[in-house]
Every structure is written in structure tokens, then in C-alpha cells.
Coordinates of C-alpha atoms in Angstrom, one line a residue:
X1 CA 0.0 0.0 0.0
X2 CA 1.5 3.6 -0.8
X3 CA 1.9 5.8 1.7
X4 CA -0.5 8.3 2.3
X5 CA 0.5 12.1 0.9
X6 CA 0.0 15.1 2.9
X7 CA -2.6 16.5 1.0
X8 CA -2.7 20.1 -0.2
X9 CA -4.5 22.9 1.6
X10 CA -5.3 26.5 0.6
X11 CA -2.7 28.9 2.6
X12 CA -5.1 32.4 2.7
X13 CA -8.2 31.0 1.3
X14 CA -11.8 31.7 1.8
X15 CA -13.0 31.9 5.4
X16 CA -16.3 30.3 7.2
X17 CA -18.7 32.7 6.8
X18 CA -19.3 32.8 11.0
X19 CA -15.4 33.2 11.5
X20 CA -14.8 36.4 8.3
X21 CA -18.2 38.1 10.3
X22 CA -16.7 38.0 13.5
X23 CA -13.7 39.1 12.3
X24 CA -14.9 41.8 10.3
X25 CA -17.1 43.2 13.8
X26 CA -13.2 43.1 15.6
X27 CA -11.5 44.6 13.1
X28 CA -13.5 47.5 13.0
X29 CA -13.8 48.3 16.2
X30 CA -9.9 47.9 16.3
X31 CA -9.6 50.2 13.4
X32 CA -11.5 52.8 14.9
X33 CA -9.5 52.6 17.7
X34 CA -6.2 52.4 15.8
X35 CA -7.2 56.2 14.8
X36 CA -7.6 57.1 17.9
X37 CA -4.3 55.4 18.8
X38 CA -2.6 57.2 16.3
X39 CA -4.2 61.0 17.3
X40 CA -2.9 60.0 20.5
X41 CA 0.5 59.2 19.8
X42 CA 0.4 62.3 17.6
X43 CA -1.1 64.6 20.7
X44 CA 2.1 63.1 22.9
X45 CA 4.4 63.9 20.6
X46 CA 3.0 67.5 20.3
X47 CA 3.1 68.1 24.1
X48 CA 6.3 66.9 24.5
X49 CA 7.9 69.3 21.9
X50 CA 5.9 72.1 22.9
X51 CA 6.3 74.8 25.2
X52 CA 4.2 73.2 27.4
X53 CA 6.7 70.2 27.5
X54 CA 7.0 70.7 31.6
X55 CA 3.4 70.7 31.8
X56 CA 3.5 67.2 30.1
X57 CA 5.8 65.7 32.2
X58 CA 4.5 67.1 35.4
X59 CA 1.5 65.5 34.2
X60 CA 2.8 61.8 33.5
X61 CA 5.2 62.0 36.7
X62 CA 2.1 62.7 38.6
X63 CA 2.0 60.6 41.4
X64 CA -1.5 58.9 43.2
X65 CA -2.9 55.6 45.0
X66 CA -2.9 53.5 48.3
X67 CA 0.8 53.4 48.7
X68 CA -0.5 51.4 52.1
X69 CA -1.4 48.8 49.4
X70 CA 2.0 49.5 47.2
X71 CA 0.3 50.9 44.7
X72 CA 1.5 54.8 44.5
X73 CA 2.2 55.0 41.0
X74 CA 3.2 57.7 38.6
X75 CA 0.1 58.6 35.7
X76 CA 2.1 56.4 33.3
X77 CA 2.7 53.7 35.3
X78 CA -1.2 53.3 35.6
X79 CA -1.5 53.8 32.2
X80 CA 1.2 50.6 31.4
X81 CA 0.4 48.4 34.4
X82 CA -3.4 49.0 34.9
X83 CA -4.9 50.0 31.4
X84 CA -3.1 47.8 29.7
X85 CA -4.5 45.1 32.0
X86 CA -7.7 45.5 30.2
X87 CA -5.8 45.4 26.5
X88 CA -4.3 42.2 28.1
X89 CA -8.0 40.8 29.4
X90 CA -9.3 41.4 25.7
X91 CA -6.3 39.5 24.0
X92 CA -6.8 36.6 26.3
X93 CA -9.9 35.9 24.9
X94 CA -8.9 36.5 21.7
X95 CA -6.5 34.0 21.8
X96 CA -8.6 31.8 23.8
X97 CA -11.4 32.4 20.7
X98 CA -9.2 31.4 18.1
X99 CA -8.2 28.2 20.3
X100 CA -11.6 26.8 20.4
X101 CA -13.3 28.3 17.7
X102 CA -11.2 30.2 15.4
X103 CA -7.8 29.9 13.0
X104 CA -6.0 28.2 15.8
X105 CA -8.4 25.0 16.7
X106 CA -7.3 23.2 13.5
X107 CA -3.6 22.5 14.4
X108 CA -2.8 21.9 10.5
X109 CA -4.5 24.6 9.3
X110 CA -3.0 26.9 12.4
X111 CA 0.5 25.6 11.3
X112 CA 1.4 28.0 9.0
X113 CA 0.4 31.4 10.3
X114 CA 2.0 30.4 14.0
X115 CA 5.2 29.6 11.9
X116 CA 5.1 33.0 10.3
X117 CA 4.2 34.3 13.7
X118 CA 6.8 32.9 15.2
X119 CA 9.9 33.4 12.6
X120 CA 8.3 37.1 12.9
X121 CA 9.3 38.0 16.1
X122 CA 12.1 35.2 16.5
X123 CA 14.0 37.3 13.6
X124 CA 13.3 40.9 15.0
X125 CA 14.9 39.4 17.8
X126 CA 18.4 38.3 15.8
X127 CA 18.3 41.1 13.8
X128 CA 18.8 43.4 17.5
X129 CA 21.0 41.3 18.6
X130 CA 23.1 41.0 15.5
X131 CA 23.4 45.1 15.5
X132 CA 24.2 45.4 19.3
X133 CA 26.6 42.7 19.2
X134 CA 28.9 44.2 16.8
X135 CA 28.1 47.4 17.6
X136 CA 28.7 46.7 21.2
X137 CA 25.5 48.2 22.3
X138 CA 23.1 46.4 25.1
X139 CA 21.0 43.3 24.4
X140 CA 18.7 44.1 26.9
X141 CA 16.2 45.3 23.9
X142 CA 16.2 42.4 22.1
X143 CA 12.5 42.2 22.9
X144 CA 11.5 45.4 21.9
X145 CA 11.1 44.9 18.0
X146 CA 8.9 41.6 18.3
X147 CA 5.5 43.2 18.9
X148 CA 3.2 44.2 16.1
X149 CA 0.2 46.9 17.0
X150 CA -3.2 45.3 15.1
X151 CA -5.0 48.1 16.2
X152 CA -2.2 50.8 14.7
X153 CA -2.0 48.7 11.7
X154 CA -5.6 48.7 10.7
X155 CA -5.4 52.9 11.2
X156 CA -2.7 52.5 8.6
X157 CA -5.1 50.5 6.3
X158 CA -8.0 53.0 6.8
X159 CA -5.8 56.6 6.3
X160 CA -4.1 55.1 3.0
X161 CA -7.6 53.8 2.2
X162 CA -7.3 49.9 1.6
X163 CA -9.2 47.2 2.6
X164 CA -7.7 43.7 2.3
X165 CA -9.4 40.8 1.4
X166 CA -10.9 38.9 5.0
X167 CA -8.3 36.1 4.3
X168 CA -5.7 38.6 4.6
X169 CA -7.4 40.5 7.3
X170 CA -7.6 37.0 9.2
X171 CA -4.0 36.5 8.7
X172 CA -2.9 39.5 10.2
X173 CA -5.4 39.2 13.3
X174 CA -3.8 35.6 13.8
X175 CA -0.5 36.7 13.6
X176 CA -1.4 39.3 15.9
X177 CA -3.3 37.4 18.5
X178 CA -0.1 34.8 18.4
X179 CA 2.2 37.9 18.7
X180 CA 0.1 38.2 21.4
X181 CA 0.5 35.7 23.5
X182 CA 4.6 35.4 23.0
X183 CA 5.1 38.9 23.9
X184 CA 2.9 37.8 27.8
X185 CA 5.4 35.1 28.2
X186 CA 8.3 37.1 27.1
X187 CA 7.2 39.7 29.8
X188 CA 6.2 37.3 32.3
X189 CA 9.4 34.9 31.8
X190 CA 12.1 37.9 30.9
X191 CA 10.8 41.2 33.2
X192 CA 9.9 39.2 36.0
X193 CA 12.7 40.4 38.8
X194 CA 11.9 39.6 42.8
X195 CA 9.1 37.2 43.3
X196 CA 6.7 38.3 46.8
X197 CA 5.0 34.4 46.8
X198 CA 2.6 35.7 49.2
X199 CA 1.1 38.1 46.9
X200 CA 1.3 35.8 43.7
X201 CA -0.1 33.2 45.9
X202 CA -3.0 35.2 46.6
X203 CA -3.3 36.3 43.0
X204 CA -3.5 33.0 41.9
X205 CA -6.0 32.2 45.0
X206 CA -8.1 34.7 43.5
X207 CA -7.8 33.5 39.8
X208 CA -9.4 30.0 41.1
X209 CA -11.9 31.7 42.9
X210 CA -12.6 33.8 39.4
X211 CA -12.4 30.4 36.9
X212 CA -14.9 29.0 40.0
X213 CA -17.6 31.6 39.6
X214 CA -17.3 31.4 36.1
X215 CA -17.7 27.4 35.9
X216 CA -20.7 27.6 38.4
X217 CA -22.4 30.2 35.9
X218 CA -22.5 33.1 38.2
X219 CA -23.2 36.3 36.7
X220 CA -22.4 39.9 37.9
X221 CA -20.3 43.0 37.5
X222 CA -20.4 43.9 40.7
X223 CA -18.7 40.3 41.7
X224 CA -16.1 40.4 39.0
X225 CA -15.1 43.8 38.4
X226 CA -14.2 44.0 42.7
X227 CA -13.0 40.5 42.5
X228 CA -10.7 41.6 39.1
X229 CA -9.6 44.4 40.4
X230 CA -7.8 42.0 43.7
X231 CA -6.4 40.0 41.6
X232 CA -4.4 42.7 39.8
X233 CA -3.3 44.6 42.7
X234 CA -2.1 41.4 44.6
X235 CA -0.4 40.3 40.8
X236 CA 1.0 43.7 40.6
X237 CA 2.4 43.1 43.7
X238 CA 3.7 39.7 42.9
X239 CA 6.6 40.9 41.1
X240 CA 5.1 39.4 37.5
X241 CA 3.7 42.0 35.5
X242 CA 0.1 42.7 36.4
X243 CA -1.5 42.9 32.6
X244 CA -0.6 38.7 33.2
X245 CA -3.7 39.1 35.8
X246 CA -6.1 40.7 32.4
X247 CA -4.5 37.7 30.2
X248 CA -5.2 35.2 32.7
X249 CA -9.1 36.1 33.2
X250 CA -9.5 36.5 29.8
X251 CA -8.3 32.8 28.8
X252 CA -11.2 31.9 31.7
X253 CA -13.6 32.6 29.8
X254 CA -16.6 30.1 27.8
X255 CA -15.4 31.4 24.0
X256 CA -17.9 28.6 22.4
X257 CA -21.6 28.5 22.0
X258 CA -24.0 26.5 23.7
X259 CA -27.6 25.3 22.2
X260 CA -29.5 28.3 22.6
X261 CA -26.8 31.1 22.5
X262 CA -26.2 33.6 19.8
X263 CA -22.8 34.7 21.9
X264 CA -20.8 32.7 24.4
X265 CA -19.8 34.6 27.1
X266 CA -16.4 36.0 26.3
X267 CA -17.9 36.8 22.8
X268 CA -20.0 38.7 24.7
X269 CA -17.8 40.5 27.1
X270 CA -15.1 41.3 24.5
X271 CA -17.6 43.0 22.8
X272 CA -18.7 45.0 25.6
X273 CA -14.8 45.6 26.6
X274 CA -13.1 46.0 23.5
X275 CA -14.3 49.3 22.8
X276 CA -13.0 50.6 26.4
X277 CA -9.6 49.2 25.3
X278 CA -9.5 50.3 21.7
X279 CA -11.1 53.6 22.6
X280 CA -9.4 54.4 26.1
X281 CA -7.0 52.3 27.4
X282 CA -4.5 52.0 25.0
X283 CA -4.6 55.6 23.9
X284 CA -4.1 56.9 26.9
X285 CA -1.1 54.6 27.5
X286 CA -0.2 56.0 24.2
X287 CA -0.7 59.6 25.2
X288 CA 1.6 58.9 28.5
X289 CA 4.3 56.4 26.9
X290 CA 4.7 58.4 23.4
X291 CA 5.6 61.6 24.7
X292 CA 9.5 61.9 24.1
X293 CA 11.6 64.7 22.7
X294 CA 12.2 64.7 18.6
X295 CA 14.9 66.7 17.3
X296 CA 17.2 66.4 13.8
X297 CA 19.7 65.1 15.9
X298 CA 17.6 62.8 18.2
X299 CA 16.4 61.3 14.9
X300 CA 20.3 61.5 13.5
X301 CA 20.7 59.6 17.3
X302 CA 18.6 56.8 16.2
X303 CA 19.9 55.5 13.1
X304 CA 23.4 55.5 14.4
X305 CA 23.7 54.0 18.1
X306 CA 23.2 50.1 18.3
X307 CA 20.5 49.9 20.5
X308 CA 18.1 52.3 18.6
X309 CA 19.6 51.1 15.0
X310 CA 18.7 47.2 16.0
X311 CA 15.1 48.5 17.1
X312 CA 14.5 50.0 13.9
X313 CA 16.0 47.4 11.5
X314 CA 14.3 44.8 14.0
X315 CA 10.9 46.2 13.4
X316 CA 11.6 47.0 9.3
X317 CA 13.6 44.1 8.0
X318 CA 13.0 41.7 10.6
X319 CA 9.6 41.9 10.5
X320 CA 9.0 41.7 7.4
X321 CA 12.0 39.1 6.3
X322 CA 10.9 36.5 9.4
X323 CA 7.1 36.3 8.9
X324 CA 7.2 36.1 4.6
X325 CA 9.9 33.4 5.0
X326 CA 8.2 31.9 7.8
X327 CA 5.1 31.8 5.9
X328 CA 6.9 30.7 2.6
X329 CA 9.2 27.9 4.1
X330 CA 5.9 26.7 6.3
X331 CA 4.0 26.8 2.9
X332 CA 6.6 24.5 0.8
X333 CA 7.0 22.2 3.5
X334 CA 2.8 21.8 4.8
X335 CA 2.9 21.8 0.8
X336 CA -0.2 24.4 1.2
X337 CA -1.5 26.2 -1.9
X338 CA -1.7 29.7 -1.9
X339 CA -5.3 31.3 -2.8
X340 CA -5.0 31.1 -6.4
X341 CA -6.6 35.7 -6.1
X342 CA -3.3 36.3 -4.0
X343 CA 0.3 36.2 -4.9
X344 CA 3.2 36.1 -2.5
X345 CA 3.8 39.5 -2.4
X346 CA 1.1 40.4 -1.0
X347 CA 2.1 38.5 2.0
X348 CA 5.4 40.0 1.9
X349 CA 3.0 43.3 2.3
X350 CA 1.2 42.2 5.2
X351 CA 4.3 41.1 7.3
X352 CA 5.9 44.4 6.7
X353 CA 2.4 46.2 7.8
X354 CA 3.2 44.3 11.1
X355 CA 6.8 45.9 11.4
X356 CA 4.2 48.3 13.0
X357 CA 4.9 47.4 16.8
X358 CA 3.8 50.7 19.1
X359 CA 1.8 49.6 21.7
X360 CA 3.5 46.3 23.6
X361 CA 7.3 47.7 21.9
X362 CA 6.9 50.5 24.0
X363 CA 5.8 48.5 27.0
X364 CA 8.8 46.2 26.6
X365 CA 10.8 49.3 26.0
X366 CA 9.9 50.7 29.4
X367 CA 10.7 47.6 31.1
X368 CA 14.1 46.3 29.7
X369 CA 15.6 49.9 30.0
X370 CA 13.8 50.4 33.7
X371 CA 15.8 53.4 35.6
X372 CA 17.3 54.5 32.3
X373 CA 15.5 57.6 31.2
X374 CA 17.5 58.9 28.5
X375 CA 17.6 55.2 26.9
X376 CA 14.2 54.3 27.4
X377 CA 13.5 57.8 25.6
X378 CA 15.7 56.7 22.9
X379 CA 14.2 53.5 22.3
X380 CA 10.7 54.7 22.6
X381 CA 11.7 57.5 19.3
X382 CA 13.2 54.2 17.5
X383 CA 10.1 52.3 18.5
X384 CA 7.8 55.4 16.8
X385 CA 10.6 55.7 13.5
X386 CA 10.6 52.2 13.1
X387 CA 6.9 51.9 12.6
X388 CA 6.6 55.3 10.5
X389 CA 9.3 53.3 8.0
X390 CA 7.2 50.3 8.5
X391 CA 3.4 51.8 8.1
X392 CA 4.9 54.1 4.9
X393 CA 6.1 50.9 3.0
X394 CA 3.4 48.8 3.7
X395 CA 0.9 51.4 2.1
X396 CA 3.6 51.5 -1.2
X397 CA 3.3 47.5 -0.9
X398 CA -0.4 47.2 -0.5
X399 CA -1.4 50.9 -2.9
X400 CA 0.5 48.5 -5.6
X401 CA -2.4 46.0 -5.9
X402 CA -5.2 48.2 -4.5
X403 CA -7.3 47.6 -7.4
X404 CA -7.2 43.4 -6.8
X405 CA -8.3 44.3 -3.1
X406 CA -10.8 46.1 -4.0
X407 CA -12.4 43.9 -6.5
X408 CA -11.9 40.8 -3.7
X409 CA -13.6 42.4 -1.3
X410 CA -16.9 43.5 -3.7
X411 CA -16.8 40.2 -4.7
X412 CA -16.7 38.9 -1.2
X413 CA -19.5 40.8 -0.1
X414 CA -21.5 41.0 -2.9
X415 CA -25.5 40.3 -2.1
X416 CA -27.7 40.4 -5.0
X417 CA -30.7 38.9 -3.5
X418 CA -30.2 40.8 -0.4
X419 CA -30.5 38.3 2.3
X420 CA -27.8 39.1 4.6
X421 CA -25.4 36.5 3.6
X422 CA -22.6 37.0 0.9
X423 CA -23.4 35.5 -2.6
X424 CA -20.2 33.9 -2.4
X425 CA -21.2 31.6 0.1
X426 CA -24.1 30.7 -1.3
X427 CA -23.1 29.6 -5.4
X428 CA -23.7 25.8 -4.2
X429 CA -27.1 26.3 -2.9
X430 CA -30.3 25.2 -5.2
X431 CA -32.5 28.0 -3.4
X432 CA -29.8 30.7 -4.1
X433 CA -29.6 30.3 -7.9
X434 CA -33.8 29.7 -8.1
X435 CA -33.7 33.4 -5.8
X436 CA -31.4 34.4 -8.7
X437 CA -33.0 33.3 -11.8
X438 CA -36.2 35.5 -10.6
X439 CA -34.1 38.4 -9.8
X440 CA -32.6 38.0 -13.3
X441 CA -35.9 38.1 -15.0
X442 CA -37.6 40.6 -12.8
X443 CA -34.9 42.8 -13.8
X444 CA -34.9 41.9 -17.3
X445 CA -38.5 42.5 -17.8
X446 CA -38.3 45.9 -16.1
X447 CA -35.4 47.0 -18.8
X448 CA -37.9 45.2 -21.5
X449 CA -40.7 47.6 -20.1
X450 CA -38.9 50.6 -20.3
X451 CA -38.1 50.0 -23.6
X452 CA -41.3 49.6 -24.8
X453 CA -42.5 52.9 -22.8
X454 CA -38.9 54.5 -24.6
X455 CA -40.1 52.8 -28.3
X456 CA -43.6 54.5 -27.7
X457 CA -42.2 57.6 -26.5
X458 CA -40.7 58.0 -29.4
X459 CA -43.6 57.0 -31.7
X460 CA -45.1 59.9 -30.0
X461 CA -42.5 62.3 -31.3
X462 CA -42.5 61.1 -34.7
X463 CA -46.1 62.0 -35.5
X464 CA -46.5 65.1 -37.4
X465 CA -48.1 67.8 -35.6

């Protein structure tokens, strides 16, 4: 008997119709917050550089909380340990989502974009260290150009105009939500210094008593937002970072549907929460974390000390060079086929839109240069030019085929006999071509009717007066 072939499976092709819906609704809610990400970043950098500059820093030095409870932190500390908490809780059932019910439940089909996920922040990573060790510059960044920013990246798509095709939308949200989760454990394993057991012991005390309510169905803000907010302060505490506490509750929750449901519970609450983190937690981390000093000089600064150079080159060629090879090696070898309406640059496109790391680079910024103002500064202005290089040749990249986007997506959500579902996703159904047929007749006896009343019209005007 021959041995069986690994047979061959469409990398990027057409999406469940459930999975490209939901994934349209988070994609724009993240894209409208990606604008408001990006006016934020813009309003820091504008206060910083302004006159009121003082004001500014006054402002994000600004110092409040129980410091009985150790928890008197600056404004920008709140913003990186406490808001980003709730971006944290959102991504953790995201990625618990696409576990059980999206991309990532099918382990051959998740193969390939956790490959290119992967090679995309293993190579960032090299690329840093590569630069710093010949330059003899620190290594201590080398987790700074891993991250990609979905949220800043679909901003990018929506000022330059472009929408990708949902297979490509998907691709980036999986690369994203997998980018995800290795930039918690690179935080949790890497910027973890002391350990206070006590207070992690009553973190994770608190976490069971969470995961318990949840099993036994009990409902009520007013017992998990108290019971949340415990958990955070005694994992803040803990010496691990405390936006583990937001991924740890969100990978609690139900993500699939029972008989009966429209949403499972974390459908539900992400959709309540997600706009609080799109729309207000991450911009004002932005506003408080974006905030340095830019100067011809600073920006000469950049591109010629190791640590800032490896940053940028991390976030531009890395990027870029470790998620299409990822992708392409992971292709040849899964023996996938790409979607026959894409090519392979368009990937290429995609992975160096996600060179676009603001949000979690400047979080592992801040920690890995801890105590070093002038360097985290420096990094942070790397972290911003680095994306800028990234976000302007994407749009080149992707304004190149614009006009094959835009004819997938009207073909994708074409709906000619306007029942709420995509024609493309109903061309095998009997009841979809009868629907058809009539529409295609009522329409051509309405054009042969106005004909007729045109042909008589005309009549008319031929008579002699």
C-alpha cells in the first residue's frame, strides 16, 4: 500500500462565513480605535515638543494611589500596568477564541500562520542582537522589536484607504493574536525580577476563585469587576507583571456557543470591553508612553547608536524578512497552496504592515531599560521611526495592488438577492440560484418595459403635428 500524501490545503483561502463576520465586527472596532491610537501618539508627541513640555511631564510623573497597598504610581505607570490590564484581558480571549473556535483550533490549518508568527518575532529578535553585538550596544532590547500593533496597523489601512481581502485580514489578526501571547510570556518569563510568593499566591487564589464563579455560571459585574480588580493589585504586587492578571481572566472565559446562544460569554464580554480598550486604554497609555523629545539630531541619534539602530531594522527588515519566510518555508513544507486571487507578495505586504509594533514595543521598552530615562526615551523615538518606515512601506506595498483588493472584497460581499449572507457563500445552494434566476428576469422584464414605454415615447415624437 502507498503511503499516504499530505494533501494540499489553501494557505489564505476563503473563510467560514461565521469566523470572516466575527472578524470583520473586531477589526473594526480595532480600526477605529487604531485612529484614535494614532491622534494619540500624535497629541504626545506634540506636548512633549511644545512649550508646554513641563506641563507634560508634570503630568505623567504625577504621582496617586494606596501606597499602604504599594500601589503609588506615577500617571504612566497606571496607564502601562493598569490600562493595559484591560488590553491584556481582551487578547486573552482572543486568543482563547481562536483556540476553540477560530484559526488556531485546527492544528494543521493553524501551522502555517504560527510559523510565520513565530519566525516574525524570532528574527526581529536576531536582527537586535546582530546590531548590538557588533556594535557593542546592550542586548537588553532584544524584545523590543517583536510586537506588532493590530490596532495601529488597521489605522494604517483605513488613512491610505485599503481594505484587504478577509483572508488577509484574518491572517494578520492571527499573527497578531499569536504575537500576542509570546510577547505575555516574554514579559512574564524575561521582566519578572523579585518574586513576593505571598502576593502571587493570593493572586493565583483569587484566579481560582474567578475560573470558580465562572464554571458555576454566576453572573455579575459587581462580583467580577471587585473580584478583578484584587487579583491585579495582589499580581502587581507579585513581582510578575500585572497585565498577566487581564490575560489570565480573559483565557477563563466560555469562547464557544451552547444550544441556545447567539454569543458565548467571552464573545460577549469582549464586545462589551473591547471598545474601552480600543477607545481608552490603549490611547491613553499612548498619550503617557509616546511623549519623548524629537529633534534632527535625536532622529540622527537613532539610526546611528546600536540599541536604537537594531530597534529600527528589527521592526523593518525583521519583521518583514521572518514572517514572509516563515510563511513561505511553512508553505513548501505543509505543501499548502496559496489562494489562487493572491500572490506572494502580498504577504510579503502584510508582514511588513506588522513591522508596526507601538503599543506592547513600548511596553517592553519601558521595562528592559527600567531606571534608564534617556535610553528608554531613545528607544521609545526608535520604536515610533521604526513603525513610521514600517506603516509608509506597507501602504507602497499594499497601494501596488489596490485595485485586486478592492475587487476581492466587492466580490466577497456582494449580495444580490439581499439576504444578509454574501453570494459567495451561497453559489452551491439550489435555493440561491432559483432566488437568482427570478431576480434576473424581474430585472430583465423591467429593462424590456422601459423599452417599450422609450419605443412608444418615441412613436409619439415622430407623429406630425
Amino acid at each position: 500500500m502507498a503511503a499516504p500524501t499530505i494533501s494540499n490545503r489553501k494557505f489564505l483561502g476563503r473563510l467560514p462565513l461565521p469566523e470572516r463576520n466575527f472578524i470583520a465586527d473586531a477589526l473594526r472596532t480595532e480600526t477605529v480605535g487604531g485612529m484614535v491610537l494614532l491622534l494619540a501618539a500624535v497629541a504626545a508627541l506634540i506636548w512633549a515638543n511644545s512649550p508646554l513640555s513641563d506641563s507634560y511631564a508634570a503630568v505623567r510623573d504625577f504621582h496617586m494611589g494606596p501606597a499602604a497597598l504599594g500601589l503609588d504610581l506615577s500617571v504612566q505607570h497606571w496607564a502601562a500596568d493598569g490600562l493595559l490590564a484591560i488590553f491584556f484581558f481582551v487578547a486573552g480571549i482572543e486568543l482563547k477564541r481562536e483556540l476553540v473556535a477560530g484559526e488556531l483550533r485546527d492544528p494543521k490549518a493553524a501551522a502555517l500562520p504560527v510559523i510565520a508568527a513565530v519566525c516574525g518575532m524570532a528574527v526581529p529578535a536576531v536582527v537586535y542582537t546582530l546590531v548590538n553585538t557588533i556594535g557593542g550596544g546592550s542586548l537588553d532590547g532584544w524584545a523590543v522589536p517583536t510586537a506588532t500593533d493590530i490596532a495601529f496597523a488597521l489605522a494604517v489601512l483605513a488613512v491610505i484607504g485599503t481594505s484587504l481581502p478577509s483572508a488577509l485580514r484574518a491572517f494578520l489578526l492571527t499573527l497578531a493574536v499569536v504575537d500576542d501571547l509570546l510577547a505575555i510570556l516574554i514579559i512574564a518569563i524575561f521582566f519578572t525580577d523579585e518574586l513576593n510568593f505571598a502576593a502571587l499566591g493570593g493572586a493565583v487564589l483569587g484566579l481560582a476563585v474567578f475560573w470558580l464563579l465562572l464554571r458555576k455560571g454566576v453572573r455579575g459585574w459587581y462580583i467580577y469587576i471587585p473580584l478583578a480588580l484584587v487579583i491585579w493589585g495582589l499580581m502587581y504586587n507579585s513581582g510578575v507583571h500585572s497585565t498577566i492578571a487581564g490575560v489570565a481572566m480573559g483565557l477563563m472565559l466560555r469562547c464557544t456557543r451552547q444550544e441556545g446562544e447567539t454569543q458565548s460569554p467571552g464573545e460577549r464580554i469582549e464586545h462589551l470591553i473591547r471598545p474601552v480598550s480600543a477607545g481608552l486604554a490603549v490611547p491613553l497609555f499612548a498619550l503617557f508612553s509616546a511623549g519623548v523629545a524629537i529633534s534632527g539630531d535625536a532622529l540622527a541619534d537613532v539610526l546611528t547608536k546600536p540599541v536604537t539602530l537594531g530597534v529600527v531594522l528589527g521592526l523593518v527588515v525583521g519583521k518583514a524578512l521572518g514572517i514572509f519566510g516563515g510563511a513561505w518555508c511553512a508553505a513548501r513544507f505543509t505543501r499548502a497552496e496559496l489562494n489562487e486571487d493572491l500572490a506572494w507578495p502580498d504577504v510579503f505586504a502584510v508582514a511588513t504592515l506588522a513591522g508596526i509594533g507601538f503599543t506592547v514595543s513600548l511596553l517592553i521598552g519601558e521595562l528592559a531599560f527600567a531606571g534608564n530615562t534617556a535610553l528608554t526615551d531613545e528607544v521609545k523615538a526608535s520604536v515610533l521611526l521604526g513603525s513610521l518606515i514600517a506603516a509608509v512601506l506597507a501602504s507602497v506595498l499594499l497601494k501596488l495592488r489596490v485595485r485586486v483588493y478592492r475587487a476581492l472584497v466587492d466580490e466577497e460581499e456582494r449580495d444580490e438577492d439581499l439576504d444578509g449572507i454574501p453570494d459567495i457563500y451561497e453559489e452551491g445552494n439550489p435555493a440561491f440560484h432559483l432566488r437568482m434566476a427570478a431576480i434576473h428576469e424581474a430585472k430583465a422584464a423591467e429593462h424590456r418595459r422601459r423599452a417599450e414605454l422609450a419605443g412608444a415615447a418615441g412613436a409619439d415624437d415622430d407623429r406630425p403635428a
